[in-house]
mmCIF file of C-alpha atoms in Angstrom:
data_model
loop_
_atom_site.group_PDB
_atom_site.id
_atom_site.type_symbol
_atom_site.label_atom_id
_atom_site.label_comp_id
_atom_site.label_asym_id
_atom_site.label_seq_id
_atom_site.Cartn_x
_atom_site.Cartn_y
_atom_site.Cartn_z
ATOM 1 C CA MET A 18 0.784 15.220 3.092
ATOM 2 C CA VAL A 19 0.186 13.674 6.457
ATOM 3 C CA SER A 20 -1.847 10.925 4.866
ATOM 4 C CA LEU A 21 1.057 10.126 2.637
ATOM 5 C CA TYR A 22 3.288 9.945 5.654
ATOM 6 C CA ILE A 23 0.955 7.776 7.359
ATOM 7 C CA HIS A 24 0.830 5.557 4.347
ATOM 8 C CA GLN A 25 4.551 5.167 4.112
ATOM 9 C CA ALA A 26 4.589 4.307 7.902
ATOM 10 C CA THR A 27 1.743 1.686 7.070
ATOM 11 C CA GLN A 28 4.007 0.067 4.256
ATOM 12 C CA ARG A 29 6.980 -0.032 6.337
ATOM 13 C CA GLU A 30 4.870 -1.711 9.255
ATOM 14 C CA THR A 31 3.139 -4.079 6.631
ATOM 15 C CA ALA A 32 6.762 -4.865 5.095
ATOM 16 C CA ALA A 33 8.169 -5.642 8.691
ATOM 17 C CA ILE A 34 5.224 -7.981 9.644
ATOM 18 C CA LEU A 35 5.418 -9.821 6.379
ATOM 19 C CA GLY A 36 8.856 -9.722 6.042
ATOM 20 C CA MET A 37 8.899 -8.312 2.711
ATOM 21 C CA SER A 38 10.854 -5.266 1.205
ATOM 22 C CA GLN A 39 9.164 -1.958 0.960
ATOM 23 C CA SER A 40 9.056 -1.911 -2.674
ATOM 24 C CA GLU A 41 7.331 -5.162 -2.669
ATOM 25 C CA VAL A 42 4.786 -3.792 -0.191
ATOM 26 C CA SER A 43 4.167 -0.541 -2.379
ATOM 27 C CA ARG A 44 3.625 -2.702 -5.457
ATOM 28 C CA LEU A 45 1.013 -4.655 -3.537
ATOM 29 C CA HIS A 46 -0.409 -1.478 -2.192
ATOM 30 C CA ARG A 47 -0.905 0.014 -5.894
ATOM 31 C CA LYS A 48 -2.306 -3.051 -7.150
ATOM 32 C CA ALA A 49 -5.181 -3.168 -4.402
ATOM 33 C CA LEU A 50 -5.717 0.619 -4.689
ATOM 34 C CA ARG A 51 -6.191 -0.068 -8.708
ATOM 35 C CA HIS A 52 -8.651 -2.953 -7.751
ATOM 36 C CA ILE A 53 -10.506 -0.543 -5.242
ATOM 37 C CA GLY A 54 -10.466 2.091 -7.769
ATOM 38 C CA THR A 55 -11.759 -0.239 -10.659
ATOM 39 C CA GLY A 56 -14.519 -1.486 -8.259
ATOM 40 C CA MET A 57 -15.607 1.562 -7.391
ATOM 41 C CA LYS A 58 -16.061 2.744 -11.211
ATOM 42 C CA GLN A 59 -18.468 -0.384 -11.816
#
């Protein structure tokens, strides 16, 4: 649960830095996590 909170905070910071909405950032995060996941499977 704590890691989820940290993840949310990181998304907010990333959104602020990039000037993006949090939903855009979370979408990018999910996409990146999927790429990492598929990379690990191979």
